[in-house]
Each structure stands twice: as C-alpha cells, then as structure tokens.
CSV table of C-alpha atoms in Angstrom, one decimal:
chain,number,residue,atom,x,y,z
B,18,UNK,CA,6.8,-9.6,17.3
B,19,UNK,CA,8.7,-8.2,20.4
B,20,UNK,CA,8.3,-4.6,19.1
B,21,UNK,CA,4.5,-4.9,19.3
B,22,UNK,CA,4.7,-5.8,23.0
B,23,UNK,CA,6.2,-2.4,23.8
B,24,UNK,CA,3.1,-0.6,22.6
B,25,UNK,CA,0.3,0.5,24.9
B,26,UNK,CA,-3.1,-1.3,24.9
B,27,UNK,CA,-4.9,1.2,22.7
B,28,UNK,CA,-2.2,1.2,20.0
B,29,UNK,CA,-2.1,-2.6,19.9
B,30,UNK,CA,-5.9,-2.6,19.6
B,31,UNK,CA,-5.7,-0.1,16.7
B,32,UNK,CA,-3.2,-2.2,14.9
B,33,UNK,CA,-5.2,-5.4,15.4
B,34,UNK,CA,-8.3,-3.8,14.0
B,35,UNK,CA,-6.4,-2.4,11.1
B,36,UNK,CA,-4.8,-5.7,10.3
B,37,UNK,CA,-8.2,-7.5,10.4
B,38,UNK,CA,-9.8,-4.9,8.2
B,39,UNK,CA,-6.9,-5.1,5.8
B,40,UNK,CA,-7.3,-8.9,5.7
B,41,UNK,CA,-11.0,-8.6,4.9
B,42,UNK,CA,-10.5,-5.9,2.3
B,43,UNK,CA,-7.8,-7.8,0.3
B,44,UNK,CA,-9.8,-11.0,0.5
B,45,UNK,CA,-12.8,-9.2,-1.0
B,46,UNK,CA,-10.7,-7.7,-3.8
B,47,UNK,CA,-8.6,-10.7,-4.6
B,48,UNK,CA,-11.6,-13.1,-4.7
B,49,UNK,CA,-12.2,-11.6,-8.2
B,50,UNK,CA,-8.6,-11.9,-9.4
B,51,UNK,CA,-8.8,-15.3,-11.0
B,52,UNK,CA,-12.6,-15.1,-11.7
B,53,UNK,CA,-13.4,-11.7,-13.1
B,54,UNK,CA,-11.3,-12.1,-16.4
B,55,UNK,CA,-13.2,-15.4,-16.9
B,56,UNK,CA,-16.5,-13.7,-16.3
B,57,UNK,CA,-15.7,-11.0,-18.8
B,58,UNK,CA,-14.6,-13.7,-21.3
B,59,UNK,CA,-17.9,-15.5,-20.7
B,60,UNK,CA,-19.9,-12.4,-21.7
B,61,UNK,CA,-18.2,-12.4,-25.1
B,62,UNK,CA,-15.3,-10.0,-24.7
B,63,UNK,CA,-12.2,-10.2,-26.8
B,64,UNK,CA,-8.7,-10.4,-25.3
B,65,UNK,CA,-8.2,-6.7,-25.9
B,66,UNK,CA,-11.6,-5.9,-24.3
B,67,UNK,CA,-10.7,-8.1,-21.3
B,68,UNK,CA,-7.5,-6.1,-20.9
B,69,UNK,CA,-9.4,-2.8,-21.2
B,70,UNK,CA,-12.0,-3.7,-18.6
B,71,UNK,CA,-9.4,-5.1,-16.1
B,72,UNK,CA,-7.0,-2.2,-16.7
B,73,UNK,CA,-9.8,0.4,-16.2
B,74,UNK,CA,-9.5,-0.5,-12.5
B,75,UNK,CA,-6.4,1.6,-12.4
B,76,UNK,CA,-8.1,4.6,-13.9
B,77,UNK,CA,-10.0,5.0,-10.6
B,78,UNK,CA,-6.7,4.7,-8.8
B,79,UNK,CA,-4.9,7.3,-10.9
B,80,UNK,CA,-7.8,9.8,-10.9
B,81,UNK,CA,-8.5,9.7,-7.2
B,82,UNK,CA,-5.2,8.7,-5.4
B,83,UNK,CA,-3.6,12.2,-5.4
B,84,UNK,CA,-6.6,13.9,-3.9
B,85,UNK,CA,-7.1,11.1,-1.4
B,86,UNK,CA,-3.4,11.4,-0.4
B,87,UNK,CA,-4.0,15.1,0.3
B,88,UNK,CA,-7.2,14.3,2.2
B,89,UNK,CA,-5.3,11.9,4.4
B,90,UNK,CA,-2.8,14.6,5.2
B,91,UNK,CA,-5.4,17.3,5.9
B,92,UNK,CA,-8.3,15.4,7.5
B,93,UNK,CA,-6.6,12.2,8.9
B,94,UNK,CA,-6.1,8.7,7.7
B,95,UNK,CA,-9.4,7.2,8.9
B,96,UNK,CA,-11.7,9.1,6.4
B,97,UNK,CA,-9.9,7.7,3.4
B,98,UNK,CA,-10.0,4.2,5.0
B,99,UNK,CA,-13.7,4.6,5.3
B,100,UNK,CA,-14.0,5.6,1.7
B,101,UNK,CA,-12.0,2.6,0.6
B,102,UNK,CA,-14.1,0.0,2.4
B,103,UNK,CA,-17.4,1.6,1.5
B,104,UNK,CA,-16.5,1.3,-2.2
B,105,UNK,CA,-15.3,-2.3,-1.7
B,106,UNK,CA,-18.7,-3.1,-0.2
B,107,UNK,CA,-20.6,-1.5,-3.1
B,108,UNK,CA,-18.6,-2.3,-6.3
B,109,UNK,CA,-19.3,-6.1,-6.5
B,110,UNK,CA,-23.0,-5.4,-6.9
B,111,UNK,CA,-22.1,-3.5,-10.1
B,112,UNK,CA,-20.6,-6.6,-11.7
B,113,UNK,CA,-23.6,-8.6,-10.6
B,114,UNK,CA,-26.0,-6.1,-12.3
B,115,UNK,CA,-24.5,-5.9,-15.8
B,116,UNK,CA,-22.9,-7.8,-18.6
B,117,UNK,CA,-22.3,-4.7,-20.8
B,118,UNK,CA,-18.6,-4.1,-21.5
B,119,UNK,CA,-19.1,-0.3,-21.3
B,120,UNK,CA,-20.8,-0.5,-17.9
B,121,UNK,CA,-18.3,-3.1,-16.6
B,122,UNK,CA,-15.6,-0.5,-17.4
B,123,UNK,CA,-17.4,2.1,-15.3
B,124,UNK,CA,-17.8,-0.4,-12.4
B,125,UNK,CA,-14.2,-1.3,-12.6
B,126,UNK,CA,-13.1,2.4,-12.5
B,127,UNK,CA,-15.3,2.9,-9.4
B,128,UNK,CA,-13.9,-0.2,-7.8
B,129,UNK,CA,-10.4,1.2,-8.3
B,130,UNK,CA,-11.2,4.0,-5.9
B,131,UNK,CA,-11.3,1.4,-3.1
B,132,UNK,CA,-7.6,0.5,-3.5
B,133,UNK,CA,-6.6,4.1,-4.0
B,134,UNK,CA,-8.2,5.1,-0.7
B,135,UNK,CA,-7.5,2.0,1.4
B,136,UNK,CA,-3.8,1.5,0.6
B,137,UNK,CA,-3.0,5.2,1.0
B,138,UNK,CA,-4.8,5.5,4.4
B,139,UNK,CA,-3.5,2.1,5.7
B,140,UNK,CA,0.1,2.7,4.7
B,141,UNK,CA,0.2,6.3,6.1
B,142,UNK,CA,-1.5,5.4,9.4
B,143,UNK,CA,0.9,2.5,10.1
B,144,UNK,CA,3.9,4.6,9.1
B,145,UNK,CA,2.6,7.3,11.6
B,146,UNK,CA,2.3,4.7,14.4
B,147,UNK,CA,5.5,2.7,13.8
B,148,UNK,CA,8.6,3.9,15.8
B,149,UNK,CA,11.5,4.8,13.5
B,150,UNK,CA,13.9,2.2,15.0
B,151,UNK,CA,11.5,-0.7,14.2
B,152,UNK,CA,9.7,0.9,11.3
B,153,UNK,CA,10.6,-1.9,8.8
B,154,UNK,CA,9.6,-4.6,11.2
B,155,UNK,CA,6.2,-3.1,12.1
B,156,UNK,CA,5.3,-2.2,8.5
B,157,UNK,CA,6.4,-5.6,7.4
B,158,UNK,CA,4.2,-7.3,9.9
B,159,UNK,CA,1.2,-5.1,9.3
B,160,UNK,CA,1.4,-5.5,5.5
B,161,UNK,CA,1.1,-9.2,6.0
B,162,UNK,CA,-2.6,-8.6,5.7
B,163,UNK,CA,-2.2,-8.1,2.0
B,164,UNK,CA,-0.6,-11.5,1.1
B,165,UNK,CA,-2.9,-13.3,3.6
B,166,UNK,CA,-5.9,-11.7,1.9
B,167,UNK,CA,-4.4,-12.5,-1.5
B,168,UNK,CA,-4.1,-16.2,-0.4
B,169,UNK,CA,-7.6,-16.5,1.0
B,170,UNK,CA,-9.4,-14.4,-1.7
B,171,UNK,CA,-8.5,-16.2,-4.9
B,172,UNK,CA,-9.0,-19.7,-3.4
B,173,UNK,CA,-12.4,-18.6,-2.1
B,174,UNK,CA,-13.3,-16.9,-5.3
B,175,UNK,CA,-12.4,-19.8,-7.5
B,176,UNK,CA,-14.3,-22.2,-5.2
B,177,UNK,CA,-17.4,-20.1,-5.1
B,178,UNK,CA,-17.4,-19.6,-8.9
B,179,UNK,CA,-17.0,-23.3,-9.5
B,180,UNK,CA,-19.8,-24.5,-7.1
B,181,UNK,CA,-22.2,-21.6,-7.1
B,182,UNK,CA,-21.6,-19.3,-10.0
B,183,UNK,CA,-20.7,-15.6,-10.3
B,184,UNK,CA,-23.8,-14.3,-8.4
B,185,UNK,CA,-22.7,-15.8,-5.0
B,186,UNK,CA,-19.1,-14.8,-5.7
B,187,UNK,CA,-20.0,-11.2,-6.1
B,188,UNK,CA,-22.2,-11.2,-3.0
B,189,UNK,CA,-19.5,-12.7,-0.8
B,190,UNK,CA,-17.0,-10.2,-2.2
B,191,UNK,CA,-19.4,-7.4,-1.1
B,192,UNK,CA,-19.9,-8.9,2.3
B,193,UNK,CA,-16.2,-9.0,3.0
B,194,UNK,CA,-15.9,-5.4,2.1
B,195,UNK,CA,-18.7,-4.5,4.4
B,196,UNK,CA,-17.1,-6.3,7.4
B,197,UNK,CA,-13.9,-4.4,6.6
B,198,UNK,CA,-15.9,-1.2,6.9
B,199,UNK,CA,-17.3,-2.2,10.3
B,200,UNK,CA,-13.7,-2.7,11.5
B,201,UNK,CA,-12.5,0.7,10.2
B,202,UNK,CA,-15.4,2.4,12.0
B,203,UNK,CA,-13.8,1.3,15.3
B,204,UNK,CA,-10.3,2.6,14.6
B,205,UNK,CA,-9.4,5.6,16.7
B,206,UNK,CA,-8.2,8.3,14.4
B,207,UNK,CA,-5.0,9.9,15.7
B,208,UNK,CA,-4.1,13.4,14.6
B,209,UNK,CA,-1.4,13.9,12.0
B,210,UNK,CA,1.7,15.0,14.0
B,211,UNK,CA,3.5,17.8,12.4
B,212,UNK,CA,7.2,18.7,12.8
B,213,UNK,CA,8.8,22.1,12.7
B,214,UNK,CA,7.9,24.1,9.6
B,215,UNK,CA,10.2,23.4,6.7
B,216,UNK,CA,10.1,24.2,3.0
B,217,UNK,CA,9.2,20.6,2.3
B,218,UNK,CA,5.8,21.1,3.8
B,219,UNK,CA,4.9,23.7,1.2
B,220,UNK,CA,5.9,21.7,-1.8
B,221,UNK,CA,3.2,21.2,-4.4
B,222,UNK,CA,2.3,18.1,-6.3
B,223,UNK,CA,4.8,18.6,-9.1
B,224,UNK,CA,7.7,19.6,-6.8
B,225,UNK,CA,7.2,16.5,-4.8
B,226,UNK,CA,7.0,14.3,-7.9
B,227,UNK,CA,10.1,15.9,-9.6
B,228,UNK,CA,12.3,15.4,-6.5
B,229,UNK,CA,14.8,12.6,-7.1
B,230,UNK,CA,13.9,10.8,-3.9
B,231,UNK,CA,10.3,10.4,-5.2
B,232,UNK,CA,10.7,10.4,-9.0
B,233,UNK,CA,13.0,7.3,-9.3
B,234,UNK,CA,10.8,5.1,-7.0
B,235,UNK,CA,7.7,6.2,-8.9
B,236,UNK,CA,9.2,5.3,-12.3
B,237,UNK,CA,10.3,1.9,-10.9
B,238,UNK,CA,6.8,1.3,-9.6
B,239,UNK,CA,5.3,2.2,-12.9
B,240,UNK,CA,7.5,-0.3,-14.8
B,241,UNK,CA,6.9,-3.0,-12.2
B,242,UNK,CA,3.1,-2.2,-12.4
B,243,UNK,CA,3.3,-3.5,-16.0
B,244,UNK,CA,4.4,-6.9,-14.9
B,245,UNK,CA,1.8,-7.0,-12.1
B,246,UNK,CA,-1.0,-6.0,-14.4
B,247,UNK,CA,0.1,-8.7,-16.9
B,248,UNK,CA,0.1,-11.4,-14.3
B,249,UNK,CA,-3.1,-10.5,-12.6
B,250,UNK,CA,-5.0,-10.0,-15.8
B,251,UNK,CA,-3.8,-12.7,-18.1
B,252,UNK,CA,-2.5,-15.7,-16.0
B,253,UNK,CA,-5.9,-17.3,-15.7
B,254,UNK,CA,-6.5,-16.9,-19.4
B,255,UNK,CA,-3.0,-18.2,-20.2
B,256,UNK,CA,-3.6,-21.3,-18.1
B,257,UNK,CA,-6.9,-21.9,-19.8
B,258,UNK,CA,-5.5,-21.5,-23.3
B,259,UNK,CA,-2.4,-23.6,-22.5
B,260,UNK,CA,-4.5,-26.4,-21.1
B,261,UNK,CA,-2.0,-27.0,-18.3
B,262,UNK,CA,-3.6,-28.6,-15.3
B,263,UNK,CA,-3.0,-25.8,-12.8
B,264,UNK,CA,-5.8,-23.7,-11.3
B,265,UNK,CA,-5.6,-19.9,-11.6
B,266,UNK,CA,-6.8,-19.5,-8.0
B,267,UNK,CA,-4.0,-21.8,-6.9
B,268,UNK,CA,-1.5,-19.6,-8.7
B,269,UNK,CA,-2.5,-16.5,-6.7
B,270,UNK,CA,-2.7,-18.5,-3.5
B,271,UNK,CA,0.8,-19.8,-3.9
B,272,UNK,CA,2.0,-16.3,-4.7
B,273,UNK,CA,0.4,-15.0,-1.6
B,274,UNK,CA,1.9,-17.7,0.6
B,275,UNK,CA,5.3,-16.8,-0.8
B,276,UNK,CA,4.7,-13.1,-0.2
B,277,UNK,CA,3.6,-13.8,3.4
B,278,UNK,CA,6.6,-16.0,4.1
B,279,UNK,CA,9.2,-13.5,3.0
B,280,UNK,CA,7.6,-10.5,4.7
B,281,UNK,CA,7.9,-12.2,8.1
B,282,UNK,CA,11.7,-11.6,8.1
B,283,UNK,CA,12.2,-9.0,5.3
B,284,UNK,CA,10.9,-6.0,7.3
B,285,UNK,CA,13.0,-6.6,10.4
B,286,UNK,CA,16.0,-7.4,8.3
B,287,UNK,CA,15.6,-4.1,6.4
B,288,UNK,CA,16.0,-2.2,9.7
B,289,UNK,CA,19.5,-3.7,9.9
B,290,UNK,CA,20.6,-4.1,6.3
B,291,UNK,CA,18.7,-1.2,4.6
B,292,UNK,CA,15.8,-1.0,2.3
B,293,UNK,CA,17.7,-0.9,-1.0
B,294,UNK,CA,18.9,-4.6,-1.0
B,295,UNK,CA,15.3,-5.9,-0.5
B,296,UNK,CA,13.9,-3.6,-3.2
B,297,UNK,CA,16.5,-4.9,-5.6
B,298,UNK,CA,15.6,-8.4,-4.7
B,299,UNK,CA,11.9,-7.7,-5.2
B,300,UNK,CA,12.3,-6.3,-8.7
B,301,UNK,CA,14.6,-9.3,-9.6
B,302,UNK,CA,11.9,-11.7,-8.4
B,303,UNK,CA,9.3,-10.0,-10.7
B,304,UNK,CA,11.7,-10.4,-13.7
B,305,UNK,CA,12.2,-14.0,-12.8
B,306,UNK,CA,8.5,-14.7,-12.5
B,307,UNK,CA,7.8,-13.3,-16.0
B,308,UNK,CA,10.6,-15.3,-17.5
B,309,UNK,CA,9.2,-18.5,-15.9
B,310,UNK,CA,5.8,-17.7,-17.2
B,311,UNK,CA,7.3,-17.2,-20.7
B,312,UNK,CA,8.8,-20.6,-20.5
B,313,UNK,CA,6.0,-22.4,-18.6
B,314,UNK,CA,4.8,-25.7,-20.0
B,315,UNK,CA,4.1,-27.6,-16.8
B,316,UNK,CA,2.3,-27.1,-13.5
B,317,UNK,CA,5.7,-27.0,-11.6
B,318,UNK,CA,7.0,-24.1,-13.7
B,319,UNK,CA,3.7,-22.2,-13.1
B,320,UNK,CA,4.1,-22.9,-9.4
B,321,UNK,CA,7.7,-21.6,-9.4
B,322,UNK,CA,6.5,-18.5,-11.2
B,323,UNK,CA,3.9,-17.9,-8.6
B,324,UNK,CA,6.4,-18.2,-5.8
B,325,UNK,CA,8.7,-15.8,-7.5
B,326,UNK,CA,5.9,-13.3,-8.1
B,327,UNK,CA,4.9,-13.5,-4.5
B,328,UNK,CA,8.4,-13.0,-3.3
B,329,UNK,CA,8.7,-9.9,-5.5
B,330,UNK,CA,5.5,-8.4,-4.1
B,331,UNK,CA,6.4,-9.4,-0.5
B,332,UNK,CA,9.6,-7.4,-0.6
B,333,UNK,CA,9.3,-4.7,-3.2
B,334,UNK,CA,6.0,-3.1,-2.2
B,335,UNK,CA,6.4,-3.2,1.5
B,336,UNK,CA,10.0,-2.1,1.4
B,337,UNK,CA,9.1,0.7,-1.0
B,338,UNK,CA,6.5,1.9,1.6
B,339,UNK,CA,9.2,1.8,4.3
B,340,UNK,CA,11.7,3.7,2.2
B,341,UNK,CA,9.2,6.4,1.3
B,342,UNK,CA,8.3,6.7,5.0
B,343,UNK,CA,12.0,7.2,5.7
B,344,UNK,CA,12.1,10.0,3.1
B,345,UNK,CA,9.0,11.9,4.1
B,346,UNK,CA,7.5,14.1,6.9
B,347,UNK,CA,4.3,13.0,8.5
B,348,UNK,CA,2.3,16.0,7.1
B,349,UNK,CA,3.2,15.1,3.5
B,350,UNK,CA,3.3,11.4,3.9
B,351,UNK,CA,-0.1,10.7,2.4
B,352,UNK,CA,0.7,12.7,-0.7
B,353,UNK,CA,4.1,11.0,-1.2
B,354,UNK,CA,2.6,7.6,-0.8
B,355,UNK,CA,-0.1,8.5,-3.2
B,356,UNK,CA,2.4,9.7,-5.8
B,357,UNK,CA,4.8,6.8,-5.5
B,358,UNK,CA,2.0,4.2,-5.6
B,359,UNK,CA,0.3,6.1,-8.4
B,360,UNK,CA,3.3,4.9,-10.5
B,361,UNK,CA,2.2,1.4,-9.8
B,362,UNK,CA,-1.4,2.3,-10.7
B,363,UNK,CA,-0.4,3.7,-14.0
B,364,UNK,CA,1.7,0.7,-14.9
B,365,UNK,CA,-1.2,-1.6,-14.1
B,366,UNK,CA,-3.5,0.7,-16.1
B,367,UNK,CA,-1.2,0.6,-19.1
B,368,UNK,CA,-0.5,-3.1,-18.8
B,369,UNK,CA,-3.9,-4.6,-19.4
B,370,UNK,CA,-4.8,-2.8,-22.7
B,371,UNK,CA,-1.2,-2.5,-24.0
B,372,UNK,CA,-0.2,-6.1,-23.3
B,373,UNK,CA,-3.7,-7.2,-24.3
B,374,UNK,CA,-2.9,-5.9,-27.8
B,375,UNK,CA,0.5,-7.6,-27.7
B,376,UNK,CA,-1.2,-10.9,-26.7
B,377,UNK,CA,-3.6,-10.6,-29.7
B,378,UNK,CA,-0.5,-10.5,-31.9
B,379,UNK,CA,2.0,-12.9,-30.3
B,380,UNK,CA,-0.1,-14.8,-27.8
B,381,UNK,CA,0.0,-14.8,-24.0
B,382,UNK,CA,3.3,-16.7,-23.7
B,383,UNK,CA,5.5,-14.2,-25.6
B,384,UNK,CA,3.6,-11.4,-24.0
B,385,UNK,CA,5.1,-12.4,-20.7
B,386,UNK,CA,8.5,-12.4,-22.4
B,387,UNK,CA,8.0,-8.7,-23.3
B,388,UNK,CA,6.9,-8.0,-19.7
B,389,UNK,CA,10.2,-9.5,-18.4
B,390,UNK,CA,12.2,-7.2,-20.6
B,391,UNK,CA,10.3,-4.1,-19.4
B,392,UNK,CA,10.7,-5.1,-15.8
B,393,UNK,CA,14.4,-5.6,-16.3
B,394,UNK,CA,14.6,-1.9,-17.2
B,395,UNK,CA,13.1,-1.1,-13.7
B,396,UNK,CA,15.9,-3.1,-12.1
B,397,UNK,CA,18.6,-1.2,-14.0
B,398,UNK,CA,17.0,2.1,-13.2
B,399,UNK,CA,16.9,1.4,-9.4
B,400,UNK,CA,20.4,0.0,-9.2
B,401,UNK,CA,21.9,3.0,-11.0
B,402,UNK,CA,19.6,5.9,-10.1
B,403,UNK,CA,18.3,5.3,-6.6
B,404,UNK,CA,20.8,7.6,-4.9
B,405,UNK,CA,22.7,10.8,-5.6
B,406,UNK,CA,25.2,9.3,-8.1
B,407,UNK,CA,26.0,5.9,-9.7
B,408,UNK,CA,28.4,4.8,-7.0
B,409,UNK,CA,26.0,5.6,-4.1
B,410,UNK,CA,23.1,4.0,-6.0
B,411,UNK,CA,25.0,0.7,-6.6
B,412,UNK,CA,26.0,0.5,-2.9
B,413,UNK,CA,22.5,1.4,-1.6
B,414,UNK,CA,20.8,-1.1,-4.0
B,415,UNK,CA,23.2,-3.8,-2.8
B,416,UNK,CA,22.7,-3.0,0.9
B,417,UNK,CA,26.3,-1.6,1.3
B,418,UNK,CA,25.3,2.0,2.1
B,419,UNK,CA,22.5,3.9,3.8
B,420,UNK,CA,19.8,5.8,2.0
B,421,UNK,CA,21.1,9.4,1.6
B,422,UNK,CA,17.6,10.6,1.0
B,423,UNK,CA,16.3,9.3,4.4
B,424,UNK,CA,15.4,12.3,6.6
B,425,UNK,CA,17.7,11.3,9.4
B,426,UNK,CA,20.6,11.0,7.0
B,427,UNK,CA,19.8,14.3,5.4
B,428,UNK,CA,19.8,15.9,8.9
B,429,UNK,CA,23.2,14.3,9.6
B,430,UNK,CA,24.6,15.6,6.3
B,431,UNK,CA,23.4,19.1,6.9
B,432,UNK,CA,24.9,19.1,10.4
B,433,UNK,CA,28.2,18.0,9.0
B,434,UNK,CA,28.1,20.7,6.4
C-alpha cells in the first residue's frame, strides 16, 4: 500500500470513503444472491421464471448504463454514485412488498439501475484519481471492496433468511444501501480533467463501440457474463436439487475470499507484467469453475469451483477496468466503461432466461457444461483478437508484449511514425 502513502490527506480520505461505500453497497446487493432465487422459488415460480426474474436485473443495467456513463463524463462521477446508492436503498422494499412474478421483474429491473450507476461512477472516479504508473495497484486495492462485500453479503443474507425470514433480510439489505448513500454524500466531487482536444473526444456511441480496442473486450465480457449469470442465478438451486451438504451462501463467500486474495497482488503485478496475462488467467478460471460445477458431486468440488470462480472475478473484471483506463481519455472514460461493462450486463441478462430454458431440458448440471463451452469461446477470442493482429494478440494475452491500444503506446507509435 506504499502508493497510497504518497497521496495527500484529502485524496486518501476520498478513497477511504469510496472504499467503505463500495463495501456497504456490495454487501447490500450480494446479501440477496443466495436467497432471492430461493424466495422466487418459494412463491411458486418455475425454473424458467426464476431465470427471467433474476435476469431482468440486467435489463436495468443495459437500458441505463450508457446514459449514466455519459452523465458521469458530463456532470461528474458523484451524481451517478448517488443514483446507484439511492436505488440500492429503495429496491429491497420492492421485494418485500410483492410476490407477483410480474412485479418482481419490474423491481429487479429497477434494482439493476443501482449497479449500472455505482460501478460506472466508482470505476471512473478511481481511474481519474490513480496515477498512471501505479494505476493497476490502486485500482486493484480499491476494487477489493467488491469481493469483501461479496464475502460478507451472502453469508449475512443466508444467516438472516435462516433465522428471521425474508422480511428482515430485505430490510437489512435496504439499510446497507442507505449507509452507502451517506458515505457517497461526503465524497468530494473532483472535476473531470480534460486533455488537449482530439478526434477521440467527439466519437459517438457506435464509433466507440466499433473501435477494436473497445469491441473485443466488450464481446469477451458478454460471453463471460453468461457464466457469471449462470453461477449467480442457479448455484443455490443446483445445490438444493443435488442434495449436496454445501450452503449456497458459503459458495459465494468462498468465491469472494478467493477474489479478495488474488486482487491483493494482481493489480500491482499487472503494472509490471501487463494486463493481458491476468485477463487471460481470469477467463480461464471462469471456464474451470463451470467445468467443476458440471462435475460437482461433493462439497469439496463445489468449494474448488467457488475458489476458481472468485479467482476469475478477482482478476478479469478489475484488470479489464485497468486496461480500458489505459485505452481511454478521462473525458470519455465513463462512456467507455459503460460500454465495455454493458457487455457483461447483456451476458448476465441473456444467461438467466437462456440457461434457464436449457436447465429445464437437461438439468442444472449439464447446463453448467454448456456454460463452460461458451466461456471457452471468450478465451479464444481474447487470446487471438485482443491486439492488432494474431501475433501481437498472443503475445499480449500471455504477458509478452505491451498493449498497443494503450494511449501511451499509441503516442509512442505516432511519434515513431
């Protein structure tokens, strides 16, 4: 943490408040991961309906993330952080108020706005604050709030549901969101620093998305989103149907601990060895997690799957944020983050209903096998398409070459030309 000691007092205070708010936000959200599918099951939903309700969360992400990214660039990061925490504090009351599948879908869509806003604002603000030379390290440390929250939330949610029922669970989830809001109110909102005018500043939505430095990561995130959606939606139900003595909350807690452990060194190491190696590793871990779930017949295999899933999230998502920071100007960073992460949102949105249909036909176990095959495609795409040509892509993905799309490398190349 030596890099943090070089910051002034106000900046360290901002980062501490942001970290605490992030921890509370993700604890609020993840307290529902192992419990909400069970709640929907208890109200009489089919496997397909459970998938639709859970997947509708990503509809809110997809619809609102692009405009929230633009808002973050034009009005500052704090306003979207406020929107995210306000929604997180309100949405759990919606689950408490209804058992109608149709209304639960609407509540779930509304709840999705919270992640669209919070993750966009949080990532962009930290990227603005982190010096380029220690960017991976600082972003790696600050994104530890996510796995910590994902460790605390499921364990807390599973415990509250077991001893007090769903009512108390939803109330506690709302309270955690409210305390995150109180933290964000205290954040000092720095202006978005702009660089010298370039053509990149004037790119529209489709121009940004179609550029190779954004398109390939977005496709990779979409395919990985399918595996994340499958795990988050169906693991608890799979455990229940398989009658393996392993708690769904413990699965997500183990995954979060794994994610936390690997982020401690991955961010700093990426400043030295490059982002590509760790993104490749992250995708591979997701493939491995799905294969293990496909073949899971004992608590130990479920635990290993959770560790692999956590390692994937701990490297892939944080390193993707760092890589997109390297590739973007501050004044377009919110939009680029929104677009890239929207790929993840879309994957999650497709995963629950699509894989829910597959689960109806072949069961949860074989459904995870299909997920492993889909995520393997993401690995192949990144290894072969992440740079300007196949050779550069292979070398970048294995940590043997720098990112040619990083702005500092583009500047060097233009000067050489």
